[in-house]
């Protein structure tokens, strides 16, 4: 199958091709999917537009909730991702597929869908206010918007110098060099992954014309989390589609001796079951088209 950076990440680089990591992520992804769809308030015959469908997490979840007269439009900028969704959809006639970005949904007619959903899509958009205007345009009166976004600015502000929440004194200097690969990339110019927070989402929704806007925001700071696990697998993981894997970041930032020293220490920490610490913020937004 033809692929691109987006689909490669969804299929392999998000979990390094490791079954254990994939299973861990699946639990979180199911929560994101269900929370977005619960807030969408689907009726059996709704037409749902999933913007940035990826490999179909939200869209296929919606199909399970819709009746035979319901419909799901898979929309994405990735042809490879849409092709993967077509393959998974098989002969389900309720599915259609549209190549479009969140900021330009021109293939979708005005007032033609009942629900718009997204998950972790706006973090890749340079023009988020335009995306909200497009969401509003394609929704029918009485339609619903339900989205999920990580607030990456929170991590950058509070723990921009931390990798997995580790502050191990033996390799603190090396961890700082690796983190700098990601931090410097995030701070270069106006990075769409970090140039907004939950208040901006609320404002853009209101300015686009939505009302009944609700935001559910959650922040975690240094919360004990799962152990590092299989370090060889973890090195093959990239935190997002546009970032290097942790192993690639180590190679870019460290000398051969430094790489060996950090690699050995991370292996020790993984084998001892050392927990990571989670620092992140997320938000769900629900809004109504009057």
Coordinates of N, CA and C in Angstrom, one line a residue, residues 119-249:
X119 N -10.2 14.4 15.9 CA -9.4 14.0 17.0 C -7.9 14.3 16.7
X120 N -7.4 15.2 17.5 CA -5.9 15.6 17.3 C -5.7 16.0 15.8
X121 N -6.4 16.9 15.3 CA -6.3 17.4 14.0 C -5.9 18.8 13.9
X122 N -6.5 19.6 14.8 CA -6.1 21.1 14.8 C -4.7 21.3 15.1
X123 N -4.0 20.5 15.8 CA -2.6 20.7 16.2 C -1.7 20.7 14.9
X124 N -2.2 20.2 13.8 CA -1.5 20.2 12.6 C -1.9 21.3 11.6
X125 N -2.9 22.2 12.0 CA -3.5 23.2 11.2 C -2.8 24.6 11.5
X126 N -2.4 25.2 10.4 CA -1.9 26.6 10.6 C -3.0 27.6 10.8
X127 N -4.1 27.3 10.3 CA -5.2 28.3 10.3 C -6.4 27.7 11.0
X128 N -6.4 27.6 12.3 CA -7.4 26.9 13.1 C -8.7 27.7 13.1
X129 N -8.7 29.0 13.1 CA -10.0 29.7 13.0 C -10.7 29.4 11.7
X130 N -9.9 29.3 10.6 CA -10.6 28.9 9.3 C -11.2 27.6 9.4
X131 N -10.5 26.6 10.1 CA -11.1 25.3 10.3 C -12.5 25.3 11.0
X132 N -12.5 26.1 12.0 CA -13.8 26.3 12.7 C -14.9 26.9 11.8
X133 N -14.5 27.8 11.0 CA -15.5 28.4 10.1 C -16.0 27.3 9.1
X134 N -15.1 26.5 8.7 CA -15.5 25.4 7.8 C -16.4 24.4 8.5
X135 N -16.1 24.1 9.7 CA -17.0 23.2 10.5 C -18.4 23.7 10.5
X136 N -18.4 25.0 10.8 CA -19.7 25.7 11.0 C -20.5 25.7 9.6
X137 N -19.8 25.9 8.5 CA -20.4 26.0 7.2 C -21.0 24.7 6.8
X138 N -20.4 23.6 7.0 CA -20.9 22.3 6.5 C -22.0 21.7 7.4
X139 N -22.1 22.2 8.6 CA -23.1 21.7 9.5 C -24.5 22.3 9.2
X140 N -25.5 21.4 9.3 CA -26.9 21.9 9.3 C -27.3 22.7 10.5
X141 N -28.3 23.5 10.5 CA -28.8 24.1 11.7 C -29.2 23.0 12.7
X142 N -28.8 23.1 13.9 CA -29.0 22.1 14.9 C -27.9 21.0 14.9
X143 N -26.9 21.2 14.0 CA -25.8 20.2 14.0 C -24.8 20.4 15.1
X144 N -24.0 19.3 15.3 CA -23.1 19.3 16.5 C -21.7 19.2 16.0
X145 N -20.8 19.8 16.8 CA -19.4 19.7 16.6 C -18.8 19.0 17.9
X146 N -18.0 18.0 17.7 CA -17.4 17.3 18.8 C -15.9 17.0 18.5
X147 N -15.0 17.6 19.2 CA -13.6 17.4 18.9 C -12.8 17.1 20.2
X148 N -11.6 16.5 19.9 CA -10.6 16.3 21.0 C -9.3 16.9 20.5
X149 N -8.6 17.6 21.4 CA -7.3 18.1 21.1 C -6.3 18.0 22.3
X150 N -5.1 17.6 22.1 CA -4.1 17.8 23.1 C -3.7 19.2 23.2
X151 N -3.4 19.7 24.3 CA -2.9 21.1 24.5 C -1.4 21.0 24.7
X152 N -0.6 20.9 23.7 CA 0.8 20.7 23.8 C 1.5 21.9 24.4
X153 N 1.0 23.0 24.3 CA 1.6 24.2 25.0 C 1.8 23.9 26.5
X154 N 0.9 23.2 27.1 CA 1.0 22.9 28.5 C 2.3 22.2 28.8
X155 N 2.6 21.1 28.0 CA 3.9 20.4 28.2 C 5.1 21.3 28.0
X156 N 5.0 22.1 26.9 CA 6.2 22.9 26.6 C 6.5 23.9 27.7
X157 N 5.4 24.4 28.3 CA 5.6 25.4 29.4 C 6.1 24.8 30.7
X158 N 5.5 23.7 31.0 CA 5.7 23.1 32.4 C 6.8 22.1 32.4
X159 N 7.0 21.3 31.4 CA 8.0 20.3 31.4 C 8.7 20.1 30.0
X160 N 9.0 21.3 29.5 CA 9.6 21.2 28.1 C 11.0 20.7 28.1
X161 N 11.6 20.4 29.3 CA 12.9 19.9 29.4 C 13.0 18.4 29.8
X162 N 11.8 17.7 29.7 CA 11.7 16.4 30.3 C 11.4 15.3 29.2
X163 N 12.0 14.2 29.3 CA 11.7 13.1 28.4 C 11.1 11.9 29.3
X164 N 9.9 11.6 29.0 CA 9.1 10.6 29.8 C 9.0 11.0 31.2
X165 N 9.2 12.2 31.6 CA 9.2 12.7 32.9 C 10.4 12.2 33.8
X166 N 11.4 11.7 33.1 CA 12.6 11.2 33.8 C 13.6 12.4 34.1
X167 N 14.1 12.4 35.3 CA 15.1 13.3 35.7 C 16.3 12.6 36.3
X168 N 16.7 11.6 35.7 CA 17.7 10.7 36.2 C 19.1 11.4 36.2
X169 N 19.7 11.5 37.4 CA 20.9 12.3 37.5 C 22.1 11.7 36.7
X170 N 22.1 10.4 36.5 CA 23.2 9.8 35.8 C 23.3 10.2 34.4
X171 N 22.1 10.5 33.8 CA 22.1 10.9 32.4 C 21.3 12.1 32.1
X172 N 21.2 13.0 33.1 CA 20.4 14.2 32.9 C 20.9 15.1 31.8
X173 N 22.3 15.1 31.6 CA 22.8 15.9 30.6 C 22.5 15.4 29.2
X174 N 22.4 14.1 29.1 CA 22.1 13.5 27.8 C 20.6 13.6 27.5
X175 N 19.8 13.4 28.5 CA 18.4 13.5 28.3 C 18.0 14.9 27.8
X176 N 18.7 15.9 28.4 CA 18.5 17.3 28.0 C 18.8 17.5 26.5
X177 N 19.9 16.9 26.0 CA 20.3 17.0 24.6 C 19.2 16.4 23.7
X178 N 18.7 15.3 24.1 CA 17.6 14.6 23.3 C 16.4 15.4 23.3
X179 N 16.0 15.9 24.5 CA 14.7 16.7 24.6 C 14.9 18.0 23.7
X180 N 16.1 18.5 23.6 CA 16.3 19.7 22.8 C 15.9 19.6 21.4
X181 N 16.1 18.3 20.9 CA 15.7 18.1 19.5 C 14.2 18.3 19.3
X182 N 13.4 17.9 20.2 CA 11.9 18.1 20.1 C 11.6 19.5 20.5
X183 N 12.2 20.0 21.6 CA 11.8 21.3 22.1 C 12.1 22.4 21.1
X184 N 13.3 22.4 20.5 CA 13.7 23.4 19.6 C 12.8 23.4 18.3
X185 N 12.4 22.2 17.9 CA 11.5 22.1 16.8 C 10.2 22.7 17.1
X186 N 9.7 22.5 18.3 CA 8.4 23.0 18.7 C 8.4 24.5 18.8
X187 N 9.5 25.1 19.1 CA 9.6 26.5 19.4 C 10.0 27.3 18.1
X188 N 10.3 26.6 17.0 CA 10.8 27.2 15.8 C 9.6 27.9 15.1
X189 N 9.5 29.2 15.2 CA 8.4 29.9 14.5 C 7.1 29.7 15.2
X190 N 6.0 29.8 14.5 CA 4.7 29.6 15.0 C 4.3 28.1 14.8
X191 N 4.7 27.3 15.6 CA 4.4 25.8 15.4 C 3.0 25.6 15.7
X192 N 2.2 25.0 14.8 CA 0.8 24.8 15.0 C 0.5 23.8 16.1
X193 N 1.5 23.0 16.5 CA 1.2 22.1 17.6 C 1.2 22.7 19.0
X194 N 1.8 23.9 19.1 CA 1.9 24.5 20.4 C 1.5 26.0 20.4
X195 N 0.8 26.4 19.4 CA 0.5 27.9 19.3 C -1.0 28.2 19.8
X196 N -1.5 27.3 20.6 CA -2.9 27.5 21.1 C -3.1 26.8 22.4
X197 N -4.2 27.2 23.1 CA -4.6 26.4 24.2 C -6.1 26.3 24.2
X198 N -6.7 25.8 25.3 CA -8.2 25.6 25.3 C -9.0 26.8 25.2
X199 N -8.5 28.0 25.7 CA -9.2 29.2 25.6 C -9.3 29.7 24.1
X200 N -8.2 29.4 23.3 CA -8.3 29.7 21.9 C -9.4 28.9 21.2
X201 N -9.4 27.6 21.5 CA -10.5 26.8 20.9 C -11.9 27.3 21.2
X202 N -12.1 27.7 22.4 CA -13.4 28.2 22.8 C -13.7 29.5 22.0
X203 N -12.7 30.4 21.9 CA -12.9 31.7 21.2 C -13.1 31.4 19.7
X204 N -12.4 30.6 19.1 CA -12.5 30.3 17.6 C -13.9 29.7 17.4
X205 N -14.4 28.8 18.2 CA -15.7 28.3 18.1 C -16.8 29.4 18.1
X206 N -16.7 30.2 19.1 CA -17.6 31.3 19.3 C -17.6 32.3 18.1
X207 N -16.4 32.6 17.6 CA -16.3 33.6 16.5 C -16.8 33.0 15.2
X208 N -16.8 31.6 15.1 CA -17.3 31.0 13.9 C -18.8 31.0 13.8
X209 N -19.4 31.2 15.0 CA -20.9 31.2 15.1 C -21.5 30.2 15.9
X210 N -20.8 29.3 16.5 CA -21.3 28.2 17.3 C -21.9 28.8 18.6
X211 N -22.8 28.1 19.2 CA -23.2 28.4 20.6 C -23.3 27.1 21.3
X212 N -23.8 27.2 22.6 CA -23.8 26.0 23.4 C -22.5 25.3 23.5
X213 N -21.4 26.2 23.6 CA -20.1 25.6 23.6 C -19.7 25.1 25.0
X214 N -19.2 23.9 25.0 CA -18.7 23.3 26.3 C -17.3 22.7 26.1
X215 N -16.5 23.0 27.1 CA -15.1 22.5 27.1 C -14.9 21.7 28.3
X216 N -14.4 20.5 28.2 CA -13.9 19.6 29.3 C -12.4 19.6 29.2
X217 N -11.7 20.2 30.2 CA -10.3 20.3 30.1 C -9.7 19.5 31.3
X218 N -8.6 18.8 31.0 CA -7.9 18.0 32.0 C -6.4 18.2 31.8
X219 N -5.7 18.5 33.0 CA -4.3 18.7 33.0 C -3.7 17.7 34.0
X220 N -2.5 17.2 33.7 CA -1.7 16.3 34.6 C -0.3 16.8 34.6
X221 N 0.3 16.9 35.8 CA 1.6 17.4 35.9 C 2.4 16.4 36.8
X222 N 3.4 15.7 36.2 CA 4.2 14.8 36.9 C 3.4 13.6 37.6
X223 N 2.5 13.1 36.9 CA 1.6 12.0 37.4 C 2.4 10.7 37.1
X224 N 2.6 9.8 38.1 CA 3.2 8.5 37.8 C 2.4 7.7 36.8
X225 N 3.2 7.2 35.8 CA 2.5 6.5 34.7 C 3.2 5.2 34.5
X226 N 2.9 4.5 33.4 CA 3.4 3.2 33.1 C 4.9 3.2 33.0
X227 N 5.6 2.1 33.3 CA 7.0 2.0 33.1 C 7.5 2.1 31.7
X228 N 8.7 2.3 31.5 CA 9.3 2.5 30.1 C 9.0 1.3 29.2
X229 N 9.0 0.1 29.8 CA 8.7 -1.1 29.1 C 9.9 -1.5 28.2
X230 N 9.6 -2.0 27.0 CA 10.6 -2.5 26.1 C 11.3 -1.3 25.5
X231 N 12.5 -1.1 25.9 CA 13.2 0.1 25.5 C 13.6 0.0 24.0
X232 N 14.0 -1.1 23.5 CA 14.3 -1.3 22.1 C 13.1 -0.9 21.2
X233 N 11.9 -1.3 21.7 CA 10.7 -0.9 21.0 C 10.4 0.6 21.1
X234 N 10.6 1.1 22.3 CA 10.3 2.5 22.6 C 11.2 3.4 21.7
X235 N 12.4 3.0 21.5 CA 13.3 3.8 20.6 C 12.7 4.0 19.2
X236 N 11.9 3.1 18.8 CA 11.3 3.2 17.4 C 10.0 4.0 17.4
X237 N 9.6 4.6 18.5 CA 8.4 5.3 18.6 C 8.7 6.8 18.3
X238 N 7.8 7.4 17.5 CA 7.8 8.9 17.3 C 6.6 9.5 18.0
X239 N 6.8 10.6 18.8 CA 5.7 11.2 19.5 C 4.6 11.8 18.6
X240 N 4.9 12.1 17.4 CA 3.9 12.6 16.4 C 4.4 12.3 15.0
X241 N 3.5 12.5 14.0 CA 3.9 12.1 12.6 C 5.0 13.0 12.1
X242 N 5.3 14.2 12.6 CA 6.3 15.1 12.1 C 7.6 15.1 12.9
X243 N 7.7 14.2 13.9 CA 8.8 14.2 14.8 C 9.7 12.9 14.5
X244 N 11.0 13.0 14.8 CA 11.8 11.8 14.8 C 11.4 10.8 15.9
X245 N 11.8 9.6 15.7 CA 11.6 8.6 16.8 C 12.6 9.0 17.9
X246 N 12.4 8.4 19.1 CA 13.3 8.7 20.2 C 14.7 8.2 19.8
X247 N 14.9 7.1 19.1 CA 16.2 6.6 18.7 C 16.8 7.6 17.7
X248 N 16.0 8.1 16.8 CA 16.5 9.0 15.8 C 17.0 10.3 16.5
X249 N 16.2 10.8 17.4 CA 16.6 12.0 18.2 C 17.9 11.8 18.9

